[in-house]
Short mmCIF file of C-alpha atoms in Angstrom, two decimals:
data_model
loop_
_atom_site.label_atom_id
_atom_site.label_comp_id
_atom_site.label_asym_id
_atom_site.label_seq_id
_atom_site.Cartn_x
_atom_site.Cartn_y
_atom_site.Cartn_z
CA ASP A 1099 7.79 -10.58 21.02
CA THR A 1100 6.73 -13.16 19.15
CA GLY A 1101 7.18 -10.71 16.01
CA VAL A 1102 4.88 -9.06 13.70
CA SER A 1103 2.56 -12.14 12.15
CA GLN A 1104 0.65 -12.36 8.50
CA ASP A 1105 -2.52 -14.67 7.89
CA PRO A 1106 -2.53 -15.50 5.47
CA ARG A 1107 1.15 -16.39 4.15
CA HIS A 1108 -0.48 -16.82 0.80
CA LYS A 1109 -3.80 -15.99 -1.27
CA ILE A 1110 -4.85 -17.33 -5.05
CA THR A 1111 -8.32 -15.52 -6.08
CA LYS A 1112 -10.44 -14.72 -9.39
CA ARG A 1113 -11.18 -11.76 -10.28
CA GLY A 1114 -13.67 -9.48 -8.68
CA GLN A 1115 -13.32 -12.29 -5.17
CA ASN A 1116 -13.13 -9.92 -1.86
CA VAL A 1117 -10.60 -10.81 0.44
CA THR A 1118 -9.03 -10.24 3.97
CA PHE A 1119 -6.10 -10.23 5.40
CA ARG A 1120 -5.39 -10.35 8.72
CA CYS A 1121 -2.41 -8.45 10.78
CA ASP A 1122 -1.00 -8.64 14.35
CA PRO A 1123 1.61 -6.87 15.45
CA ILE A 1124 3.96 -7.23 17.96
CA SER A 1125 2.26 -6.14 21.71
CA GLU A 1126 2.08 -2.43 22.84
CA HIS A 1127 3.27 -1.35 19.56
CA ASN A 1128 0.48 1.56 19.30
CA ARG A 1129 1.67 2.32 15.98
CA LEU A 1130 0.70 0.51 12.71
CA TYR A 1131 1.49 -0.19 9.08
CA TRP A 1132 -0.29 -0.99 6.19
CA TYR A 1133 2.74 -1.79 2.99
CA ARG A 1134 2.45 -3.29 -0.47
CA GLN A 1135 4.99 -4.23 -2.83
CA THR A 1136 4.80 -5.52 -6.52
CA LEU A 1137 7.40 -7.24 -7.90
CA GLY A 1138 10.88 -5.14 -9.08
CA GLN A 1139 10.00 -2.66 -6.30
CA GLY A 1140 10.07 -1.53 -2.86
CA PRO A 1141 7.22 -0.90 -0.03
CA GLU A 1142 4.28 2.08 -0.27
CA PHE A 1143 2.60 2.87 2.00
CA LEU A 1144 -0.98 2.26 2.24
CA THR A 1145 -2.50 3.14 5.40
CA TYR A 1146 -1.45 4.08 10.15
CA PHE A 1147 -2.72 3.21 13.06
CA GLN A 1148 -2.50 5.01 15.95
CA ASN A 1149 -4.40 3.06 18.48
CA GLU A 1150 -8.11 1.74 16.71
CA ALA A 1151 -7.19 5.55 14.55
CA GLN A 1152 -6.39 5.76 11.07
CA LEU A 1153 -4.59 8.65 10.97
CA GLU A 1154 -3.26 7.93 6.80
CA LYS A 1155 -4.49 7.22 4.15
CA SER A 1156 -2.16 6.89 0.54
CA ARG A 1157 -3.70 7.87 -2.78
CA LEU A 1158 -2.89 4.31 -3.10
CA LEU A 1159 -5.97 3.08 -1.20
CA SER A 1160 -8.56 2.88 -4.16
CA ASP A 1161 -12.28 3.35 -2.23
CA ARG A 1162 -12.09 -0.93 -3.00
CA PHE A 1163 -10.22 -0.56 0.04
CA SER A 1164 -10.55 -0.44 3.65
CA ALA A 1165 -8.63 -1.59 6.66
CA GLU A 1166 -9.32 -1.89 10.44
CA ARG A 1167 -7.39 -1.79 13.70
CA PRO A 1168 -11.19 -1.97 16.31
CA LYS A 1169 -9.34 -2.72 19.55
CA GLY A 1170 -5.89 -1.11 18.37
CA SER A 1171 -4.15 -4.29 18.68
CA PHE A 1172 -5.12 -6.89 15.25
CA SER A 1173 -6.11 -5.16 11.60
CA THR A 1174 -7.36 -6.09 9.29
CA LEU A 1175 -7.25 -5.38 5.38
CA GLU A 1176 -10.30 -5.85 2.84
CA ILE A 1177 -9.85 -5.34 -1.08
CA GLN A 1178 -13.83 -5.83 -2.63
CA ARG A 1179 -14.07 -6.51 -6.46
CA THR A 1180 -10.38 -7.48 -6.47
CA GLU A 1181 -8.25 -6.17 -10.13
CA GLN A 1182 -5.26 -8.78 -11.84
CA GLY A 1183 -4.12 -5.38 -10.92
CA ASP A 1184 -3.85 -5.44 -6.75
CA SER A 1185 -1.43 -8.50 -7.45
CA ALA A 1186 1.29 -7.50 -4.80
CA MET A 1187 2.48 -8.53 -1.57
CA TYR A 1188 1.13 -6.53 1.59
CA LEU A 1189 3.39 -6.18 4.50
CA CYS A 1190 2.03 -5.02 7.53
CA ALA A 1191 4.56 -3.23 10.50
CA SER A 1192 4.34 -1.75 14.01
CA ARG A 1193 6.52 0.64 15.30
CA PRO A 1194 6.33 1.44 19.24
CA TRP A 1195 9.24 4.47 18.50
CA ASP A 1196 11.42 5.29 15.90
CA THR A 1197 11.98 1.35 13.55
CA GLN A 1198 9.75 -0.36 12.29
CA TYR A 1199 9.20 -3.81 12.57
CA PHE A 1200 7.80 -5.65 9.60
CA GLY A 1201 5.56 -9.20 9.25
CA PRO A 1202 6.19 -11.37 6.90
CA GLY A 1203 3.68 -10.38 4.48
CA THR A 1204 0.32 -11.48 2.72
CA ARG A 1205 1.36 -12.67 -1.45
CA LEU A 1206 -2.26 -11.87 -2.56
CA THR A 1207 -2.41 -13.14 -6.25
CA VAL A 1208 -5.75 -12.37 -8.66
CA LEU A 1209 -6.50 -15.04 -11.26
CA ALA B 530 7.93 14.09 0.85
CA GLN B 531 10.81 12.40 0.61
CA SER B 532 12.76 9.91 -2.31
CA VAL B 533 15.27 7.87 -1.74
CA THR B 534 17.62 6.54 -4.94
CA GLN B 535 19.60 2.96 -5.14
CA LEU B 536 20.52 3.62 -8.63
CA ASP B 537 22.38 -0.61 -9.06
CA SER B 538 19.49 -2.42 -9.20
CA GLN B 539 21.87 -5.78 -8.90
CA VAL B 540 25.77 -6.25 -7.46
CA PRO B 541 26.64 -8.99 -8.56
CA VAL B 542 29.65 -9.87 -6.10
CA PHE B 543 32.22 -12.78 -5.38
CA GLU B 544 32.40 -15.03 -1.67
CA GLU B 545 34.66 -13.00 0.94
CA ALA B 546 34.76 -9.92 -1.43
CA PRO B 547 34.09 -6.44 0.04
CA VAL B 548 30.56 -4.78 -1.45
CA GLU B 549 29.01 -1.23 -1.08
CA LEU B 550 25.15 -0.56 -2.28
CA ARG B 551 24.28 2.98 -3.10
CA CYS B 552 21.94 4.57 -1.08
CA ASN B 553 20.58 8.59 -2.00
CA TYR B 554 17.93 10.69 -0.42
CA SER B 555 16.11 13.93 -0.75
CA SER B 556 14.35 15.39 1.69
CA SER B 557 13.16 18.63 2.98
CA VAL B 558 13.14 17.66 6.78
CA SER B 559 14.92 15.45 9.08
CA VAL B 560 15.44 12.28 8.29
CA TYR B 561 16.49 8.92 10.17
CA LEU B 562 17.86 6.25 7.48
CA PHE B 563 17.65 2.27 6.94
CA TRP B 564 18.15 -0.38 5.87
CA TYR B 565 16.81 -3.57 5.19
CA VAL B 566 16.62 -6.83 3.96
CA GLN B 567 14.36 -9.12 2.51
CA TYR B 568 15.25 -12.45 1.42
CA PRO B 569 12.44 -15.21 -1.33
CA ASN B 570 9.47 -14.67 -0.17
CA GLN B 571 10.25 -13.51 3.03
CA GLY B 572 9.33 -10.14 4.50
CA LEU B 573 11.76 -7.51 5.62
CA GLN B 574 14.18 -7.76 8.31
CA LEU B 575 16.04 -4.30 9.78
CA LEU B 576 19.53 -4.08 9.09
CA LEU B 577 20.60 -1.06 10.92
CA LYS B 578 19.35 2.50 11.17
CA TYR B 579 20.43 6.03 11.81
CA LEU B 580 18.70 8.07 13.95
CA SER B 581 21.38 10.48 15.76
CA GLY B 582 24.75 10.96 16.47
CA SER B 583 27.61 9.01 14.88
CA THR B 584 27.89 9.27 11.27
CA LEU B 585 28.90 5.71 11.00
CA VAL B 586 26.49 2.54 12.21
CA LYS B 587 26.45 -1.13 12.52
CA GLY B 588 24.50 -3.50 11.72
CA ILE B 589 23.64 -7.52 12.02
CA ASN B 590 25.68 -9.71 10.23
CA GLY B 591 28.38 -7.52 9.92
CA PHE B 592 27.27 -4.69 8.06
CA GLU B 593 27.44 -0.79 8.69
CA ALA B 594 26.10 2.47 6.90
CA GLU B 595 27.65 5.81 7.04
CA PHE B 596 24.76 8.69 7.16
CA ASN B 597 26.45 11.61 4.86
CA LYS B 598 23.90 14.97 5.49
CA SER B 599 25.95 16.72 2.38
CA GLN B 600 26.29 13.51 0.14
CA THR B 601 22.63 13.34 1.11
CA SER B 602 23.59 9.12 0.64
CA PHE B 603 23.56 6.65 3.31
CA HIS B 604 25.64 3.53 1.25
CA LEU B 605 26.13 0.64 3.15
CA ARG B 606 29.16 -1.90 3.36
CA LYS B 607 30.53 -4.89 4.63
CA PRO B 608 33.99 -5.87 4.53
CA SER B 609 34.15 -9.72 3.12
CA VAL B 610 30.14 -11.52 1.59
CA HIS B 611 29.13 -15.26 2.33
CA ILE B 612 26.83 -16.40 -0.21
CA SER B 613 23.87 -16.40 3.18
CA ASP B 614 23.77 -12.30 2.02
CA THR B 615 22.40 -12.72 -1.20
CA ALA B 616 18.98 -10.83 -0.79
CA GLU B 617 17.01 -7.64 -2.00
CA TYR B 618 18.17 -5.46 0.68
CA PHE B 619 16.26 -1.62 -0.10
CA CYS B 620 16.84 1.83 1.92
CA ALA B 621 14.62 3.89 3.15
CA VAL B 622 13.56 6.93 4.74
CA SER B 623 11.07 8.45 7.34
CA ASP B 624 10.54 12.09 8.76
CA THR B 625 11.78 12.88 12.41
CA ASN B 626 8.19 13.85 13.69
CA THR B 627 7.21 11.31 16.01
CA GLY B 628 3.56 13.23 15.84
CA THR B 629 3.16 12.47 12.01
CA ALA B 630 2.82 8.73 10.27
CA SER B 631 6.36 8.77 9.72
CA LYS B 632 6.23 6.37 7.06
CA LEU B 633 8.91 4.78 5.55
CA THR B 634 9.64 5.76 1.83
CA PHE B 635 11.46 3.15 0.25
CA GLY B 636 14.31 3.27 -2.64
CA THR B 637 13.56 0.16 -6.07
CA GLY B 638 16.12 -2.21 -4.09
CA THR B 639 19.13 -3.58 -4.57
CA ARG B 640 19.69 -6.92 -5.54
CA LEU B 641 22.81 -8.54 -3.81
CA GLN B 642 23.78 -11.03 -5.16
CA VAL B 643 27.20 -13.29 -3.77
CA THR B 644 29.07 -16.45 -6.12
CA LEU B 645 31.35 -19.17 -5.25
#
Protein backbone atom coordinates (compact mmCIF):
# COMPACT_ATOMS: atom_id res chain seq x y z
CA ASP A 1 0.00 0.00 0.00
CA THR A 2 1.28 3.42 -0.89
CA GLY A 3 -1.12 5.14 1.50
CA VAL A 4 -3.61 7.92 0.89
CA SER A 5 -2.20 10.71 -1.26
CA GLN A 6 -3.43 14.27 -1.68
CA ASP A 7 -2.57 16.92 -4.21
CA PRO A 8 -1.56 19.68 -3.91
CA ARG A 9 -0.01 19.77 -0.45
CA HIS A 10 -0.27 23.55 -0.29
CA LYS A 11 -2.49 26.01 -2.12
CA ILE A 12 -2.48 29.78 -1.84
CA THR A 13 -5.29 31.60 -3.59
CA LYS A 14 -6.99 34.95 -3.63
CA ARG A 15 -10.46 35.47 -2.25
CA GLY A 16 -13.10 34.74 -4.85
CA GLN A 17 -11.07 32.21 -6.80
CA ASN A 18 -12.06 28.56 -7.24
CA VAL A 19 -9.81 25.75 -6.03
CA THR A 20 -9.86 21.98 -6.48
CA PHE A 21 -8.14 19.34 -4.41
CA ARG A 22 -7.56 15.72 -5.26
CA CYS A 23 -7.45 12.64 -3.05
CA ASP A 24 -6.27 9.19 -4.07
CA PRO A 25 -7.32 6.62 -1.47
CA ILE A 26 -5.65 3.34 -0.69
CA SER A 27 -6.59 1.00 -3.50
CA GLU A 28 -9.70 -1.10 -2.89
CA HIS A 29 -10.85 1.09 0.00
CA ASN A 30 -14.44 1.72 -0.98
CA ARG A 31 -15.15 4.34 1.70
CA LEU A 32 -13.69 7.82 1.40
CA TYR A 33 -14.02 10.84 3.70
CA TRP A 34 -13.17 14.53 3.60
CA TYR A 35 -12.47 16.50 6.78
CA ARG A 36 -11.51 20.10 7.46
CA GLN A 37 -9.11 21.12 10.21
CA THR A 38 -8.66 24.71 11.33
CA LEU A 39 -5.82 25.90 13.54
CA GLY A 40 -5.96 24.54 17.05
CA GLN A 41 -8.92 22.28 16.36
CA GLY A 42 -9.52 18.65 15.60
CA PRO A 43 -10.67 17.63 12.13
CA GLU A 44 -14.36 18.09 11.35
CA PHE A 45 -16.28 15.82 9.01
CA LEU A 46 -17.32 17.26 5.66
CA THR A 47 -18.55 14.41 3.48
CA TYR A 48 -18.49 10.66 2.88
CA PHE A 49 -18.47 8.44 -0.20
CA GLN A 50 -19.12 4.75 -0.51
CA ASN A 51 -17.75 3.84 -3.90
CA GLU A 52 -19.00 6.62 -6.21
CA ALA A 53 -22.06 7.51 -4.13
CA GLN A 54 -21.92 10.56 -1.86
CA LEU A 55 -23.96 9.33 1.08
CA GLU A 56 -23.55 12.00 3.72
CA LYS A 57 -22.73 15.70 3.85
CA SER A 58 -22.11 17.91 6.85
CA ARG A 59 -23.81 21.26 7.43
CA LEU A 60 -20.27 22.65 7.14
CA LEU A 61 -20.38 21.83 3.44
CA SER A 62 -22.00 24.97 2.08
CA ASP A 63 -23.25 25.23 -1.49
CA ARG A 64 -19.85 26.64 -2.47
CA PHE A 65 -18.35 23.23 -1.78
CA SER A 66 -18.76 20.22 -4.04
CA ALA A 67 -17.17 16.79 -3.92
CA GLU A 68 -17.10 14.01 -6.44
CA ARG A 69 -15.80 10.49 -6.75
CA PRO A 70 -16.69 9.70 -10.34
CA LYS A 71 -15.39 6.16 -10.70
CA GLY A 72 -15.26 5.16 -7.09
CA SER A 73 -11.50 5.65 -6.97
CA PHE A 74 -10.02 9.16 -6.57
CA SER A 75 -12.08 12.05 -5.26
CA THR A 76 -12.04 15.80 -5.81
CA LEU A 77 -13.17 18.60 -3.50
CA GLU A 78 -13.91 21.94 -5.15
CA ILE A 79 -14.46 25.22 -3.36
CA GLN A 80 -15.99 27.99 -5.42
CA ARG A 81 -15.64 31.71 -4.65
CA THR A 82 -13.21 31.08 -1.82
CA GLU A 83 -13.46 33.14 1.37
CA GLN A 84 -10.83 33.80 4.00
CA GLY A 85 -12.76 31.56 6.36
CA ASP A 86 -12.05 28.63 4.05
CA SER A 87 -8.38 28.73 5.06
CA ALA A 88 -7.73 25.36 6.67
CA MET A 89 -6.15 21.96 6.23
CA TYR A 90 -8.33 19.66 4.13
CA LEU A 91 -7.80 16.01 4.99
CA CYS A 92 -8.87 12.95 3.08
CA ALA A 93 -9.21 9.48 4.59
CA SER A 94 -10.15 6.07 3.28
CA ARG A 95 -11.48 3.06 5.11
CA PRO A 96 -11.78 -0.60 4.24
CA TRP A 97 -13.76 -1.65 7.30
CA ASP A 98 -13.40 -0.06 10.75
CA THR A 99 -10.36 2.23 10.62
CA GLN A 100 -9.79 5.42 8.65
CA TYR A 101 -6.36 6.08 7.18
CA PHE A 102 -5.50 9.69 6.48
CA GLY A 103 -3.56 11.42 3.76
CA PRO A 104 -1.05 14.24 4.38
CA GLY A 105 -3.66 16.93 3.77
CA THR A 106 -3.88 20.01 1.57
CA ARG A 107 -3.28 23.31 3.35
CA LEU A 108 -5.36 26.09 1.81
CA THR A 109 -4.55 29.74 2.43
CA VAL A 110 -7.01 32.31 1.12
CA LEU A 111 -5.60 35.83 0.90
CA ALA B 1 -24.40 12.04 18.18
CA GLN B 2 -21.02 11.69 19.81
CA SER B 3 -18.65 14.13 21.45
CA VAL B 4 -15.06 13.89 22.65
CA THR B 5 -13.40 15.92 25.36
CA GLN B 6 -9.66 16.29 25.71
CA LEU B 7 -9.33 18.45 28.78
CA ASP B 8 -5.60 19.06 28.49
CA SER B 9 -4.72 21.32 25.60
CA GLN B 10 -1.01 21.06 26.40
CA VAL B 11 1.05 18.56 28.38
CA PRO B 12 4.71 19.39 29.04
CA VAL B 13 6.87 16.48 30.13
CA PHE B 14 10.56 15.70 30.48
CA GLU B 15 12.16 13.05 28.33
CA GLU B 16 12.00 9.53 29.79
CA ALA B 17 9.14 10.51 32.11
CA PRO B 18 5.74 8.79 31.89
CA VAL B 19 2.77 10.58 30.39
CA GLU B 20 -1.00 10.23 30.30
CA LEU B 21 -3.22 12.09 27.85
CA ARG B 22 -6.85 12.13 28.89
CA CYS B 23 -9.87 11.49 26.68
CA ASN B 24 -13.52 11.29 27.65
CA TYR B 25 -16.37 10.68 25.27
CA SER B 26 -20.14 10.85 25.16
CA SER B 27 -22.33 8.70 22.95
CA SER B 28 -25.80 7.18 22.93
CA VAL B 29 -24.61 4.23 20.84
CA SER B 30 -21.71 1.79 20.89
CA VAL B 31 -18.48 3.32 19.68
CA TYR B 32 -15.07 2.49 18.37
CA LEU B 33 -12.26 4.57 19.90
CA PHE B 34 -9.08 5.82 18.30
CA TRP B 35 -5.96 7.81 19.04
CA TYR B 36 -4.21 9.58 16.19
CA VAL B 37 -0.96 11.57 16.23
CA GLN B 38 -0.25 14.57 14.03
CA TYR B 39 3.20 15.96 13.42
CA PRO B 40 3.52 19.56 12.14
CA ASN B 41 2.05 20.10 8.67
CA GLN B 42 1.24 16.44 8.27
CA GLY B 43 -1.84 14.26 8.22
CA LEU B 44 -3.01 12.01 11.02
CA GLN B 45 -1.29 8.73 11.83
CA LEU B 46 -3.16 6.00 13.68
CA LEU B 47 -1.59 5.18 17.05
CA LEU B 48 -4.06 2.61 18.30
CA LYS B 49 -7.71 1.65 18.34
CA TYR B 50 -10.27 -0.07 20.51
CA LEU B 51 -12.90 -2.05 18.65
CA SER B 52 -13.82 -4.81 21.11
CA GLY B 53 -12.29 -7.36 23.44
CA SER B 54 -9.50 -6.52 25.85
CA THR B 55 -9.87 -3.05 27.28
CA LEU B 56 -6.10 -2.48 27.24
CA VAL B 57 -4.87 -1.87 23.74
CA LYS B 58 -1.31 -1.43 22.61
CA GLY B 59 -0.25 0.69 19.71
CA ILE B 60 2.79 1.88 17.87
CA ASN B 61 5.76 3.70 19.40
CA GLY B 62 5.18 2.19 22.84
CA PHE B 63 1.80 3.82 23.46
CA GLU B 64 -1.14 2.07 25.08
CA ALA B 65 -4.66 3.04 26.06
CA GLU B 66 -7.32 1.66 28.32
CA PHE B 67 -11.03 1.72 27.56
CA ASN B 68 -13.18 2.32 30.63
CA LYS B 69 -16.83 2.01 29.74
CA SER B 70 -18.19 3.08 33.12
CA GLN B 71 -16.15 6.28 33.06
CA THR B 72 -16.49 6.71 29.28
CA SER B 73 -12.78 7.27 29.04
CA PHE B 74 -9.97 6.18 26.76
CA HIS B 75 -6.77 7.62 28.21
CA LEU B 76 -3.48 7.29 26.35
CA ARG B 77 -0.29 6.39 28.22
CA LYS B 78 3.38 5.90 27.60
CA PRO B 79 5.78 4.81 30.35
CA SER B 80 8.79 6.72 29.00
CA VAL B 81 8.55 9.46 26.38
CA HIS B 82 11.11 10.54 23.84
CA ILE B 83 11.78 13.90 22.25
CA SER B 84 10.38 12.51 19.00
CA ASP B 85 6.97 12.04 20.67
CA THR B 86 6.45 15.80 20.58
CA ALA B 87 3.30 16.20 18.50
CA GLU B 88 -0.45 16.82 18.62
CA TYR B 89 -2.56 13.88 19.79
CA PHE B 90 -6.21 13.46 18.89
CA CYS B 91 -8.77 11.16 20.43
CA ALA B 92 -11.68 10.18 18.18
CA VAL B 93 -14.81 8.06 18.20
CA SER B 94 -17.06 6.57 15.56
CA ASP B 95 -20.22 4.55 15.84
CA THR B 96 -19.97 0.81 15.28
CA ASN B 97 -22.74 0.58 12.70
CA THR B 98 -20.96 -0.25 9.46
CA GLY B 99 -24.13 0.58 7.56
CA THR B 100 -23.67 4.26 8.33
CA ALA B 101 -20.92 6.70 7.45
CA SER B 102 -19.21 5.98 10.77
CA LYS B 103 -17.55 9.36 10.54
CA LEU B 104 -14.96 10.22 13.14
CA THR B 105 -15.71 12.79 15.82
CA PHE B 106 -12.50 14.28 17.17
CA GLY B 107 -11.48 16.04 20.33
CA THR B 108 -9.67 19.36 20.15
CA GLY B 109 -6.30 17.71 20.61
CA THR B 110 -3.53 17.66 23.21
CA ARG B 111 -0.14 19.09 22.44
CA LEU B 112 2.55 16.86 23.98
CA GLN B 113 5.77 18.80 24.45
CA VAL B 114 8.75 16.69 25.46
CA THR B 115 11.86 18.49 26.68
CA LEU B 116 15.30 17.40 27.91
